[in-house]
Amino acid sequence: MPRKVPLEKTRNIGIMAHIDAGKTTTTERILFYTGRTHKMGEVHEGAAVMDWMEQEQERGITITSAATTASWNDHRINIIDTPGHVDFTVEVERSLRVLDGAIACFDSVAGVEPQSETVWRQADKYRVPRIAYVNKMDRTGADFYFSLRTMEERLGADGKTEGAGMAIPIQLPIGAEGDFTGIVDLVTMQAIVYKDDLGQDWSIEEIPADMVDAAKEAR
């Protein structure tokens, strides 16, 4: 029998972004880290769980919104992976109507892109709470602070634009590109350092000495 989870412990969370920002890959990682799957599905291999249509597997893009479920801390999380291509924007809007919250993925090299701006405005329309996730920090040209600035400039998330809110980091990256090794959690003021490429093995450590001042300022 399916496990019964009370409504107050159920969340409908959407993943939204510009095409190729890493929405589906992010969803695949969530499924893996929560134990829902035992192998990370790769979009470029046509093996992503969320890209179930033949056309999606062939093209490596998401065409329709797809839903799955994961469990974390006694909560059921219903995840909706939405398309990032401008031609399928209506799929995003259709999903936003049922969401409790959303994760907006941003490519750390490109920052806020046109379609990510569009879906952000759609989320504003339906008053969907969201968090921003700066992805691909290991790519050449990755720049967390550039991405943060584009949120302030292009989304108005600077604390001055009425109704737009403010982009407030709760984590800072340790390094970037080939030197990306983990994050500093500004809530606990601790560093989480990855020990392998899959992120399965990590350790909680003191904040690196050269980041202490930046972490205190950001907090």
Tab-separated table of C-alpha atoms in Angstrom:
chain	number	residue	atom	x	y	z
A	1	MET	CA	0.000	0.000	0.000
A	2	PRO	CA	1.201	3.545	-0.675
A	3	ARG	CA	2.508	5.348	2.375
A	4	LYS	CA	0.002	7.813	3.797
A	5	VAL	CA	1.346	11.301	4.447
A	6	PRO	CA	-0.827	13.975	6.090
A	7	LEU	CA	-1.618	17.006	3.968
A	8	GLU	CA	0.324	19.339	6.255
A	9	LYS	CA	3.462	17.322	5.471
A	10	THR	CA	2.964	17.366	1.703
A	11	ARG	CA	4.592	19.974	-0.532
A	12	ASN	CA	4.164	20.628	-4.255
A	13	ILE	CA	7.433	22.127	-5.489
A	14	GLY	CA	8.197	23.201	-9.053
A	15	ILE	CA	11.590	23.446	-10.764
A	16	MET	CA	11.736	26.292	-13.301
A	17	ALA	CA	14.396	28.065	-15.365
A	18	HIS	CA	15.733	29.015	-18.781
A	19	ILE	CA	16.546	26.099	-21.084
A	20	ASP	CA	19.845	24.339	-20.239
A	21	ALA	CA	20.124	25.939	-16.793
A	22	GLY	CA	19.952	22.436	-15.311
A	23	LYS	CA	16.348	21.970	-14.127
A	24	THR	CA	15.997	18.325	-15.039
A	25	THR	CA	19.510	17.486	-13.850
A	26	THR	CA	18.701	19.177	-10.525
A	27	THR	CA	15.537	17.086	-10.223
A	28	GLU	CA	17.493	13.919	-11.001
A	29	ARG	CA	19.944	14.786	-8.205
A	30	ILE	CA	17.112	15.367	-5.745
A	31	LEU	CA	15.679	11.944	-6.585
A	32	PHE	CA	19.093	10.334	-6.133
A	33	TYR	CA	20.000	12.062	-2.858
A	34	THR	CA	16.600	11.303	-1.311
A	35	GLY	CA	16.955	7.621	-2.235
A	36	ARG	CA	14.123	7.689	-4.767
A	37	THR	CA	16.483	6.454	-7.491
A	38	HIS	CA	19.761	4.549	-7.236
A	39	LYS	CA	21.440	5.971	-10.333
A	40	MET	CA	21.695	9.557	-11.483
A	41	GLY	CA	19.877	9.926	-14.792
A	42	GLU	CA	21.777	12.094	-17.266
A	43	VAL	CA	19.898	14.304	-19.738
A	44	HIS	CA	22.623	14.102	-22.404
A	45	GLU	CA	22.429	10.303	-22.290
A	46	GLY	CA	18.644	10.301	-22.682
A	47	ALA	CA	18.421	8.532	-19.325
A	48	ALA	CA	16.729	11.180	-17.179
A	49	VAL	CA	13.694	9.873	-15.294
A	50	MET	CA	11.820	13.128	-15.861
A	51	ASP	CA	12.314	13.193	-19.648
A	52	TRP	CA	9.915	10.362	-20.388
A	53	MET	CA	8.832	11.320	-23.926
A	54	GLU	CA	10.851	9.936	-26.834
A	55	GLN	CA	11.218	13.447	-28.284
A	56	GLU	CA	12.618	14.702	-24.956
A	57	GLN	CA	15.158	11.894	-24.791
A	58	GLU	CA	16.263	12.502	-28.384
A	59	ARG	CA	16.582	16.281	-28.044
A	60	GLY	CA	17.756	16.486	-24.443
A	61	ILE	CA	15.113	19.088	-23.534
A	62	THR	CA	11.948	19.068	-21.435
A	63	ILE	CA	8.772	19.540	-23.482
A	64	THR	CA	6.016	18.818	-20.962
A	65	SER	CA	5.836	19.255	-17.209
A	66	ALA	CA	6.520	15.973	-15.425
A	67	ALA	CA	5.792	15.073	-11.804
A	68	THR	CA	7.501	12.736	-9.375
A	69	THR	CA	7.650	12.232	-5.607
A	70	ALA	CA	10.447	12.125	-3.052
A	71	SER	CA	10.489	11.905	0.750
A	72	TRP	CA	12.585	13.984	3.130
A	73	ASN	CA	12.317	14.451	6.904
A	74	ASP	CA	8.882	12.797	7.062
A	75	HIS	CA	7.554	15.057	4.299
A	76	ARG	CA	6.319	14.033	0.882
A	77	ILE	CA	7.679	16.357	-1.787
A	78	ASN	CA	5.830	16.278	-5.086
A	79	ILE	CA	8.292	17.673	-7.631
A	80	ILE	CA	7.152	19.172	-10.927
A	81	ASP	CA	9.902	19.575	-13.521
A	82	THR	CA	8.831	22.257	-16.008
A	83	PRO	CA	10.089	23.057	-19.539
A	84	GLY	CA	12.631	25.824	-20.054
A	85	HIS	CA	12.072	26.455	-23.754
A	86	VAL	CA	10.070	29.568	-24.628
A	87	ASP	CA	7.762	27.531	-26.898
A	88	PHE	CA	6.453	25.586	-23.898
A	89	THR	CA	5.919	28.483	-21.479
A	90	VAL	CA	2.238	27.587	-21.130
A	91	GLU	CA	3.309	24.335	-19.428
A	92	VAL	CA	5.060	26.356	-16.731
A	93	GLU	CA	2.035	28.571	-16.142
A	94	ARG	CA	-0.225	25.537	-15.910
A	95	SER	CA	2.021	24.069	-13.204
A	96	LEU	CA	2.327	27.282	-11.190
A	97	ARG	CA	-1.369	27.156	-10.330
A	98	VAL	CA	-0.859	24.142	-8.041
A	99	LEU	CA	2.534	24.860	-6.487
A	100	ASP	CA	3.304	25.563	-2.836
A	101	GLY	CA	6.717	26.853	-3.844
A	102	ALA	CA	9.303	26.777	-6.616
A	103	ILE	CA	13.037	26.482	-7.163
A	104	ALA	CA	14.360	28.844	-9.832
A	105	CYS	CA	17.594	27.493	-11.315
A	106	PHE	CA	20.133	29.921	-12.725
A	107	ASP	CA	23.211	29.039	-14.763
A	108	SER	CA	26.150	30.465	-12.792
A	109	VAL	CA	27.830	31.543	-16.036
A	110	ALA	CA	24.819	33.268	-17.633
A	111	GLY	CA	22.867	34.439	-14.576
A	112	VAL	CA	19.280	35.504	-15.259
A	113	GLU	CA	18.354	34.621	-18.861
A	114	PRO	CA	15.249	35.681	-20.836
A	115	GLN	CA	13.098	32.640	-20.079
A	116	SER	CA	14.090	32.584	-16.409
A	117	GLU	CA	12.876	36.178	-16.240
A	118	THR	CA	9.595	35.176	-17.901
A	119	VAL	CA	8.858	32.298	-15.513
A	120	TRP	CA	9.861	34.476	-12.546
A	121	ARG	CA	7.192	37.009	-13.576
A	122	GLN	CA	4.693	34.175	-13.945
A	123	ALA	CA	5.497	33.044	-10.403
A	124	ASP	CA	4.919	36.633	-9.257
A	125	LYS	CA	1.515	36.525	-10.940
A	126	TYR	CA	0.462	33.417	-8.997
A	127	ARG	CA	2.260	34.522	-5.809
A	128	VAL	CA	4.383	31.394	-5.663
A	129	PRO	CA	7.154	31.593	-3.026
A	130	ARG	CA	10.506	30.607	-4.469
A	131	ILE	CA	14.170	30.130	-3.777
A	132	ALA	CA	16.955	30.714	-6.286
A	133	TYR	CA	19.516	27.998	-6.931
A	134	VAL	CA	22.738	29.011	-8.686
A	135	ASN	CA	23.732	25.915	-10.636
A	136	LYS	CA	26.831	24.737	-12.513
A	137	MET	CA	29.361	26.328	-10.173
A	138	ASP	CA	31.988	23.918	-11.513
A	139	ARG	CA	31.717	25.273	-15.075
A	140	THR	CA	34.342	27.486	-16.668
A	141	GLY	CA	33.264	31.087	-16.155
A	142	ALA	CA	31.035	30.331	-13.141
A	143	ASP	CA	30.423	33.437	-11.033
A	144	PHE	CA	27.996	33.301	-8.117
A	145	TYR	CA	28.157	37.030	-7.439
A	146	PHE	CA	27.498	37.894	-11.082
A	147	SER	CA	24.374	35.709	-10.960
A	148	LEU	CA	23.289	37.477	-7.779
A	149	ARG	CA	23.717	40.877	-9.452
A	150	THR	CA	21.617	39.807	-12.436
A	151	MET	CA	18.808	38.830	-10.055
A	152	GLU	CA	18.933	42.307	-8.563
A	153	GLU	CA	19.149	44.079	-11.923
A	154	ARG	CA	16.875	41.968	-14.150
A	155	LEU	CA	14.365	40.683	-11.616
A	156	GLY	CA	14.331	43.798	-9.458
A	157	ALA	CA	15.289	41.666	-6.444
A	158	ASP	CA	17.231	44.508	-4.868
A	159	GLY	CA	14.935	45.363	-1.970
A	160	LYS	CA	13.935	48.609	-3.681
A	161	THR	CA	11.493	47.432	-6.350
A	162	GLU	CA	7.972	47.189	-4.946
A	163	GLY	CA	6.718	43.613	-4.695
A	164	ALA	CA	9.958	42.107	-6.053
A	165	GLY	CA	11.597	41.156	-2.766
A	166	MET	CA	15.333	40.908	-2.298
A	167	ALA	CA	17.931	38.327	-3.315
A	168	ILE	CA	19.441	37.210	-0.004
A	169	PRO	CA	22.119	34.477	-0.103
A	170	ILE	CA	21.805	31.730	2.492
A	171	GLN	CA	24.873	29.903	1.168
A	172	LEU	CA	28.145	31.029	-0.401
A	173	PRO	CA	30.234	28.854	-2.730
A	174	ILE	CA	33.718	27.770	-1.744
A	175	GLY	CA	35.702	28.360	-4.912
A	176	ALA	CA	34.438	28.237	-8.486
A	177	GLU	CA	35.071	26.396	-11.739
A	178	GLY	CA	37.612	23.602	-11.154
A	179	ASP	CA	38.239	24.874	-7.624
A	180	PHE	CA	34.608	24.566	-6.486
A	181	THR	CA	34.729	22.344	-3.407
A	182	GLY	CA	31.643	23.105	-1.325
A	183	ILE	CA	29.508	25.780	0.283
A	184	VAL	CA	29.365	27.943	3.386
A	185	ASP	CA	25.979	27.704	5.113
A	186	LEU	CA	25.135	31.173	6.412
A	187	VAL	CA	22.435	29.811	8.730
A	188	THR	CA	24.705	27.456	10.684
A	189	MET	CA	27.919	29.364	9.811
A	190	GLN	CA	29.654	26.130	8.872
A	191	ALA	CA	31.315	24.880	5.705
A	192	ILE	CA	30.101	21.796	3.856
A	193	VAL	CA	32.997	20.370	1.841
A	194	TYR	CA	32.400	17.743	-0.844
A	195	LYS	CA	34.696	14.726	-0.851
A	196	ASP	CA	33.646	13.156	-4.149
A	197	ASP	CA	32.278	14.183	-7.547
A	198	LEU	CA	28.766	12.876	-6.830
A	199	GLY	CA	28.283	14.833	-3.616
A	200	GLN	CA	27.504	11.662	-1.661
A	201	ASP	CA	30.444	12.093	0.685
A	202	TRP	CA	30.962	15.394	2.494
A	203	SER	CA	32.201	16.792	5.763
A	204	ILE	CA	31.148	19.712	7.961
A	205	GLU	CA	34.115	21.935	8.688
A	206	GLU	CA	35.084	25.383	9.878
A	207	ILE	CA	34.586	28.212	7.387
A	208	PRO	CA	37.809	28.734	5.369
A	209	ALA	CA	39.842	31.576	6.867
A	210	ASP	CA	39.741	33.618	3.657
A	211	MET	CA	35.916	33.499	3.650
A	212	VAL	CA	35.144	34.323	7.278
A	213	ASP	CA	34.730	38.068	6.718
A	214	ALA	CA	32.572	37.577	3.603
A	215	ALA	CA	30.400	35.047	5.446
A	216	LYS	CA	29.897	37.388	8.414
A	217	GLU	CA	29.002	40.267	6.106
A	218	ALA	CA	26.545	38.145	4.101
A	219	ARG	CA	24.906	36.840	7.283
